[in-house]
Short mmCIF file of C-alpha atoms and ligand atoms in Angstrom, two decimals:
data_model
loop_
_atom_site.label_atom_id
_atom_site.label_comp_id
_atom_site.label_asym_id
_atom_site.label_seq_id
_atom_site.Cartn_x
_atom_site.Cartn_y
_atom_site.Cartn_z
CA UNK A 1 12.26 -17.64 4.81
CA UNK A 2 14.19 -15.61 7.39
CA UNK A 3 14.39 -12.00 8.14
CA UNK A 4 16.36 -10.18 10.83
CA UNK A 5 14.14 -8.30 13.02
CA UNK A 6 15.41 -7.57 16.65
CA UNK A 7 12.08 -7.43 18.95
CA UNK A 8 14.54 -5.55 21.32
CA UNK A 9 16.72 -2.83 20.75
CA UNK A 10 20.37 -4.96 20.60
CA UNK A 11 23.05 -3.74 22.67
CA UNK A 12 25.55 -1.37 21.30
CA UNK A 13 28.36 -4.04 21.37
CA UNK A 14 25.93 -6.47 19.61
CA UNK A 15 25.16 -3.89 17.13
CA UNK A 16 28.57 -3.32 16.23
CA UNK A 17 29.48 -6.99 15.73
CA UNK A 18 26.16 -7.46 13.73
CA UNK A 19 27.55 -4.67 11.45
CA UNK A 20 31.13 -6.12 11.05
CA UNK A 21 29.69 -9.28 10.06
CA UNK A 22 27.44 -7.89 7.58
CA UNK A 23 30.28 -5.68 6.17
CA UNK A 24 32.56 -8.86 6.19
CA UNK A 25 30.13 -10.93 3.97
CA UNK A 26 29.53 -7.99 1.86
CA UNK A 27 33.04 -7.79 1.23
CA UNK A 28 33.78 -11.73 0.58
CA UNK A 29 30.56 -12.06 -1.44
CA UNK A 30 31.97 -9.15 -3.56
CA UNK A 31 35.57 -10.93 -3.70
CA UNK A 32 33.89 -14.09 -5.02
CA UNK A 33 32.32 -12.21 -7.83
CA UNK A 34 35.33 -11.09 -8.75
CA UNK A 35 37.79 -13.75 -8.53
CA UNK A 36 35.72 -16.91 -8.19
CA UNK A 37 33.30 -18.92 -10.16
CA UNK A 38 32.89 -22.29 -11.97
CA UNK A 39 34.98 -23.66 -14.55
CA UNK A 40 32.32 -22.57 -17.38
CA UNK A 41 33.17 -18.83 -18.78
CA UNK A 42 30.40 -16.50 -19.10
CA UNK A 43 30.19 -14.56 -22.19
CA UNK A 44 31.55 -10.84 -22.40
CA UNK A 45 28.86 -8.13 -21.39
CA UNK A 46 26.44 -11.02 -20.28
CA UNK A 47 23.80 -10.21 -17.52
CA UNK A 48 20.93 -11.60 -15.94
CA UNK A 49 18.16 -9.43 -14.54
CA UNK A 50 14.25 -9.43 -13.32
CA UNK A 51 11.77 -8.53 -15.87
CA UNK A 52 9.50 -5.97 -15.02
CA UNK A 53 10.19 -6.45 -11.18
CA UNK A 54 12.34 -4.10 -9.25
CA UNK A 55 13.57 -3.48 -5.57
CA UNK A 56 10.88 -2.30 -3.60
CA UNK A 57 7.84 -3.79 -5.69
CA UNK A 58 4.90 -5.15 -4.00
CA UNK A 59 3.43 -8.18 -5.34
CA UNK A 60 0.60 -10.96 -4.73
CA UNK A 61 1.40 -14.11 -3.02
CA UNK A 62 1.40 -16.14 -6.51
CA UNK A 63 3.23 -14.18 -8.84
CA UNK A 64 4.68 -14.88 -12.02
CA UNK A 65 8.53 -13.70 -11.91
CA UNK A 66 10.16 -13.33 -15.56
CA UNK A 67 14.14 -13.78 -15.94
CA UNK A 68 16.07 -11.77 -18.46
CA UNK A 69 19.45 -13.03 -19.63
CA UNK A 70 21.77 -10.43 -22.17
CA UNK A 71 24.40 -11.88 -24.42
CA UNK A 72 24.08 -15.37 -23.51
CA UNK A 73 21.16 -18.13 -24.27
CA UNK A 74 19.02 -20.31 -21.93
CA UNK A 75 19.85 -24.17 -22.50
CA UNK A 76 18.45 -26.98 -19.81
CA UNK A 77 20.88 -28.01 -17.13
CA UNK A 78 22.78 -31.24 -18.76
CA UNK A 79 23.57 -29.11 -22.20
CA UNK A 80 27.17 -27.79 -22.29
CA UNK A 81 26.75 -25.38 -25.28
CA UNK A 82 29.24 -22.51 -25.23
CA UNK A 83 27.49 -19.48 -23.71
CA UNK A 84 24.82 -21.20 -22.08
CA UNK A 85 23.16 -21.61 -18.60
CA UNK A 86 19.85 -21.99 -16.58
CA UNK A 87 18.13 -19.86 -14.17
CA UNK A 88 18.30 -20.04 -10.61
CA UNK A 89 16.15 -18.07 -8.16
CA UNK A 90 17.55 -17.64 -4.92
CA UNK A 91 14.61 -16.32 -2.23
CA UNK A 92 15.74 -14.96 1.17
CA UNK A 93 19.27 -16.30 1.07
CA UNK A 94 22.80 -14.80 0.23
CA UNK A 95 24.52 -16.03 -2.74
CA UNK A 96 26.00 -19.22 -2.10
CA UNK A 97 29.32 -20.24 -2.83
CA UNK A 98 30.18 -19.49 -6.73
CA UNK A 99 32.50 -22.14 -7.48
CA UNK A 100 30.37 -24.99 -6.24
CA UNK A 101 26.83 -26.48 -7.51
CA UNK A 102 24.00 -24.26 -6.52
CA UNK A 103 22.31 -25.81 -3.66
CA UNK A 104 18.91 -27.24 -4.47
CA UNK A 105 16.24 -26.31 -1.40
CA UNK A 106 13.10 -23.94 -1.28
CA UNK A 107 15.92 -21.08 -0.86
CA UNK A 108 17.44 -21.86 -4.46
CA UNK A 109 15.12 -23.22 -6.94
CA UNK A 110 16.37 -24.66 -9.94
CA UNK A 111 14.77 -23.83 -13.40
CA UNK A 112 16.64 -26.81 -15.25
CA UNK A 113 14.29 -27.27 -18.29
CA UNK A 114 15.41 -23.90 -19.45
CA UNK A 115 12.56 -22.08 -17.88
CA UNK A 116 12.40 -18.23 -18.30
CA UNK A 117 9.64 -17.38 -16.04
CA UNK A 118 8.02 -19.07 -13.00
CA UNK A 119 4.96 -18.93 -10.69
CA UNK A 120 6.32 -18.34 -7.19
CA UNK A 121 4.07 -18.61 -4.06
CA UNK A 122 5.56 -16.58 -1.26
CA UNK A 123 4.24 -16.00 2.10
CA UNK A 124 2.92 -12.36 3.05
CA UNK A 125 5.81 -10.11 4.04
CA UNK A 126 9.16 -8.77 2.78
CA UNK A 127 11.44 -11.17 0.78
CA UNK A 128 14.57 -11.07 -1.24
CA UNK A 129 15.09 -12.45 -4.58
CA UNK A 130 18.24 -12.99 -6.81
CA UNK A 131 18.55 -14.81 -10.01
CA UNK A 132 21.94 -16.68 -10.29
CA UNK A 133 22.82 -18.47 -13.76
CA UNK A 134 24.38 -21.78 -13.63
CA UNK A 135 25.92 -23.88 -16.23
CA UNK A 136 25.12 -27.54 -17.09
CA UNK A 137 26.21 -28.61 -13.78
CA UNK A 138 24.54 -25.98 -11.92
CA UNK A 139 27.68 -23.97 -10.96
CA UNK A 140 27.75 -20.41 -11.46
CA UNK A 141 29.88 -19.21 -14.55
CA UNK A 142 33.07 -17.30 -14.34
CA UNK A 143 33.17 -14.39 -14.09
CA UNK A 144 29.39 -15.33 -12.17
CA UNK A 145 25.97 -14.02 -13.37
CA UNK A 146 23.59 -12.64 -10.72
CA UNK A 147 21.25 -10.31 -10.68
CA UNK A 148 21.15 -7.38 -8.02
CA UNK A 149 19.26 -8.80 -4.91
CA UNK A 150 16.10 -7.31 -4.48
CA UNK A 151 13.50 -6.62 -1.99
CA UNK A 152 9.99 -7.27 -2.49
CA UNK A 153 6.68 -6.84 -0.40
CA UNK A 154 4.19 -9.91 -0.86
CA UNK A 155 0.58 -9.32 -0.02
CA UNK A 156 -1.51 -11.86 1.11
CA UNK A 157 -4.81 -10.28 -0.33
CA UNK A 158 -5.66 -9.44 -3.94
CA UNK A 159 -8.25 -6.74 -4.89
CA UNK A 160 -10.74 -6.84 -8.31
CA UNK A 161 -8.84 -4.30 -10.50
CA UNK A 162 -12.45 -2.54 -10.65
CA UNK A 163 -12.57 -2.62 -6.68
CA UNK A 164 -13.11 1.16 -5.31
CA UNK A 165 -13.20 3.12 -2.14
CA UNK A 166 -14.50 6.87 -2.06
CA UNK A 167 -16.26 9.54 0.09
CA UNK A 168 -19.76 9.39 -0.34
CA UNK A 169 -20.50 12.88 1.16
CA UNK A 170 -17.26 14.75 0.90
CA UNK A 171 -15.37 16.09 -2.19
CA UNK A 172 -12.13 17.75 -3.26
CA UNK A 173 -11.77 21.17 -2.24
CA UNK A 174 -15.02 21.12 0.02
CA UNK A 175 -15.65 23.14 3.08
CA UNK A 176 -16.74 21.05 6.04
CA UNK A 177 -17.35 21.90 9.62
CA UNK A 178 -15.55 20.96 12.67
CA UNK A 179 -17.58 17.70 13.35
CA UNK A 180 -19.11 15.50 10.64
CA UNK A 181 -20.47 12.46 9.88
CA UNK A 182 -18.28 11.14 6.93
CA UNK A 183 -19.33 8.40 5.32
CA UNK A 184 -17.34 5.53 3.10
CA UNK A 185 -18.23 3.80 0.25
CA UNK A 186 -16.74 0.67 -1.36
CA UNK A 187 -17.49 -0.81 -4.69
CA UNK A 188 -17.07 -4.53 -6.12
CA UNK A 189 -16.18 -5.66 -2.50
CA UNK A 190 -17.30 -6.40 0.88
CA UNK A 191 -16.62 -4.79 4.15
CA UNK A 192 -15.62 -7.58 6.90
CA UNK A 193 -14.42 -6.69 10.50
CA UNK A 194 -10.68 -6.61 10.97
CA UNK A 195 -9.58 -10.56 11.66
CA UNK A 196 -12.04 -11.79 9.38
CA UNK A 197 -10.14 -13.25 6.63
CA UNK A 198 -12.43 -13.60 3.73
CA UNK A 199 -11.46 -13.06 0.13
CA UNK A 200 -12.49 -9.52 -1.32
CA UNK A 201 -13.40 -7.92 2.00
CA UNK A 202 -11.59 -5.53 4.03
CA UNK A 203 -12.12 -2.70 6.41
CA UNK A 204 -11.87 0.78 5.93
CA UNK A 205 -9.18 3.45 7.29
CA UNK A 206 -9.38 7.01 7.21
CA UNK A 207 -5.92 8.46 6.62
CA UNK A 208 -5.67 12.15 7.93
CA UNK A 209 -3.09 14.49 7.14
CA UNK A 210 -0.84 11.88 6.31
CA UNK A 211 0.92 10.04 2.91
CA UNK A 212 -0.67 6.91 1.71
CA UNK A 213 0.25 3.70 3.75
CA UNK A 214 3.04 1.27 2.92
CA UNK A 215 2.45 -1.70 0.93
CA UNK A 216 2.85 -4.70 2.67
CA UNK A 217 2.85 -3.52 6.30
CA UNK A 218 0.16 -3.05 8.90
CA UNK A 219 -1.45 0.46 8.22
CA UNK A 220 0.01 2.34 11.37
CA UNK A 221 -2.79 2.98 14.19
CA UNK A 222 -2.52 6.47 15.54
CA UNK A 223 -4.31 10.02 15.29
CA UNK A 224 -3.38 10.02 11.32
CA UNK A 225 -4.77 6.83 10.50
CA UNK A 226 -8.14 5.92 12.04
CA UNK A 227 -9.38 2.13 11.68
CA UNK A 228 -13.00 1.08 11.49
CA UNK A 229 -12.09 -2.63 12.04
CA UNK A 230 -15.73 -3.25 13.44
CA UNK A 231 -16.56 -2.96 9.72
CA UNK A 232 -18.22 0.69 9.99
CA UNK A 233 -18.85 2.83 6.93
CA UNK A 234 -19.27 6.00 8.71
CA UNK A 235 -17.61 7.88 11.18
CA UNK A 236 -18.07 11.13 12.97
CA UNK A 237 -14.98 12.87 12.54
CA UNK A 238 -13.75 16.27 14.34
CA UNK A 239 -11.14 18.25 13.00
CA UNK A 240 -9.79 21.56 13.97
CA UNK A 241 -10.28 24.44 11.72
CA UNK A 242 -7.95 24.72 8.58
CA UNK A 243 -7.06 22.70 5.49
CA UNK A 244 -6.70 18.88 5.76
CA UNK A 245 -6.34 16.07 3.37
CA UNK A 246 -8.30 13.02 4.25
CA UNK A 247 -7.78 9.59 2.06
CA UNK A 248 -9.84 6.82 2.39
CA UNK A 249 -7.80 3.01 2.24
CA UNK A 250 -9.01 -0.50 2.37
CA UNK A 251 -7.07 -2.71 4.47
CA UNK A 252 -7.31 -6.60 4.78
CA UNK A 253 -8.14 -8.92 7.98
CA UNK A 254 -4.35 -7.93 9.09
CA UNK A 255 -4.86 -4.13 8.19
CA UNK A 256 -2.75 -4.48 5.18
CA UNK A 257 -3.22 -3.08 1.81
CA UNK A 258 -4.48 -5.29 -0.74
CA UNK A 259 -2.89 -5.74 -4.03
CA UNK A 260 -3.38 -3.43 -5.73
CA UNK A 261 -4.25 -1.24 -3.05
CA UNK A 262 -8.09 0.01 -2.63
CA UNK A 263 -7.52 3.58 -1.97
CA UNK A 264 -9.28 6.67 -2.98
CA UNK A 265 -7.49 9.85 -4.35
CA UNK A 266 -6.60 12.04 -1.25
CA UNK A 267 -8.96 14.95 -1.07
CA UNK A 268 -8.50 18.47 0.52
CA UNK A 269 -10.93 19.71 2.44
CA UNK A 270 -11.23 23.00 4.35
CA UNK A 271 -12.58 23.00 8.21
CA UNK A 272 -14.59 26.24 8.62
CA UNK A 273 -13.78 28.07 11.74
CA UNK A 274 -17.53 27.71 13.50
CA UNK A 275 -17.35 31.69 13.90
CA UNK A 276 -16.54 32.74 10.35
CA UNK A 277 -18.68 31.05 8.37
CA UNK A 278 -20.84 32.93 5.87
CA UNK A 279 -24.23 33.73 5.98
CA UNK A 280 -25.80 31.97 3.01
CA UNK A 281 -28.92 32.77 1.18
CA UNK A 282 -30.77 31.42 -1.70
CA UNK A 283 -28.80 32.16 -4.81
CA UNK A 284 -25.33 31.74 -3.18
CA UNK A 285 -23.21 29.34 -4.53
CA UNK A 286 -19.53 27.94 -3.98
CA UNK A 287 -17.94 25.64 -1.42
CA UNK A 288 -19.45 26.80 1.69
CA UNK A 289 -22.97 25.93 0.00
CA UNK A 290 -21.77 22.52 -0.77
CA UNK A 291 -20.71 21.99 3.00
CA UNK A 292 -24.08 23.16 4.03
CA UNK A 293 -25.62 20.76 1.61
CA UNK A 294 -23.39 17.78 3.17
CA UNK A 295 -24.56 18.93 6.35
CA UNK A 296 -28.09 18.92 5.13
CA UNK A 297 -27.60 15.47 3.73
CA UNK A 298 -28.69 16.46 0.09
CA UNK A 299 -26.91 16.83 -3.07
CA UNK A 300 -23.87 18.95 -2.67
CA UNK A 301 -23.57 20.83 -5.85
CA UNK A 302 -22.52 24.25 -4.13
CA UNK A 303 -25.42 26.01 -5.69
CA UNK A 304 -28.23 27.32 -3.25
CA UNK A 305 -31.29 26.47 -5.30
CA UNK A 306 -34.97 25.86 -4.56
CA UNK A 307 -34.12 22.77 -3.15
CA UNK A 308 -31.72 23.85 -0.63
CA UNK A 309 -34.09 26.56 0.27
CA UNK A 310 -36.68 23.85 1.01
CA UNK A 311 -34.15 21.76 2.69
CA UNK A 312 -33.12 24.63 4.88
CA UNK A 313 -36.57 26.00 5.90
CA UNK A 314 -37.64 22.31 6.47
CA UNK A 315 -34.64 21.97 8.85
CA UNK A 316 -35.42 25.28 10.32
CA UNK A 317 -38.74 24.37 11.25
CA UNK A 318 -37.88 21.03 12.89
CA UNK A 319 -35.13 22.87 14.95
CA UNK A 320 -37.82 25.58 15.98
CA UNK A 321 -35.60 28.06 14.21
CA UNK A 322 -37.01 31.27 12.09
CA UNK A 323 -37.54 29.45 8.74
CA UNK A 324 -36.47 32.05 6.72
CA UNK A 325 -34.33 29.96 4.53
CA UNK A 326 -31.08 31.86 5.33
CA UNK A 327 -28.33 30.15 7.08
CA UNK A 328 -26.74 32.49 9.52
CA UNK A 329 -25.08 31.72 13.09
CA UNK A 330 -27.98 30.18 14.88
CA UNK A 331 -28.51 28.02 11.96
CA UNK A 332 -25.20 26.93 11.26
CA UNK A 333 -24.66 25.96 15.09
CA UNK A 334 -27.83 23.86 15.17
CA UNK A 335 -26.70 22.09 12.27
CA UNK A 336 -23.41 21.52 13.72
CA UNK A 337 -25.16 19.94 16.79
CA UNK A 338 -27.37 17.69 14.27
CA UNK A 339 -24.21 16.15 12.59
CA UNK A 340 -22.55 15.70 16.36
CA UNK A 341 -25.65 13.99 17.71
CA UNK A 342 -26.28 11.54 14.84
CA UNK A 343 -23.68 8.80 16.26
CA UNK A 344 -24.53 9.82 19.79
CU1 LIG B 401 -7.24 -1.52 10.36
#
């Protein structure tokens, strides 16, 4: 299970040398493929390939891998019928010499009973997989039959299919104030702090104006990717006025997405310029009313009805404002201050 991950930038010369080695290897294995193979002929038009698995796919640590074979048939090792062979799965290794028996070790798995699928357990991270057909003596055919070498991301933690993260108090297209307490919902899984490795748990991440994080790698940690590694289920979020996209994703103990990933749909929110918010009265409707309702902590249906009117007057009374049920600059400001003060 090797991968080349330089921790330091190699010198230019080393870099060049590495490239030369890689190029030379590629040319050699290509030449091998054309000229060398074992004594057993393969059938014209034959091919081996992965079924339902392609380069870049994300898979759980325990996966069933399916082997495909075209224009030839599978026979157990030791059986020398014409145009037959058995599968080999090469993990994290280049093609072995193609005119010799395929090695038998953890990087070269033999399926000599004629299996066409296998349950494989791989450690988390990136791994390469390649299929190579062998004859009765485990030697590749002529010309040799091997699949494309694919890279898969192996994810440590699985999530139930019905797991769901969602915004409790924001929806797509909604207006929101520049500063707001955003609440994170999670269904059918539990919240656990980062570093706590328990099945079916994870911690929340808020992705702001960025694409969904990649599978199999830790979620970045920057202004566009906020981690709630203490297990928080809400956070005060401050955004500049304008349009933003928000997405909630669950990460495991190591901040890596589960398999399948647990993430909300990205939602678009419009952060209202505090100085340009409309004056809202009973009977008003639309996204600004929904934003008001979210700030009041009541159902955000976007319609300023009696319940909203009552919530506004109660808020105004509590804030020592004129309780007229009309939301103008003074009431908006007081609401913002309240949103901001809740987590202080
Ligand atoms: Cu995290």
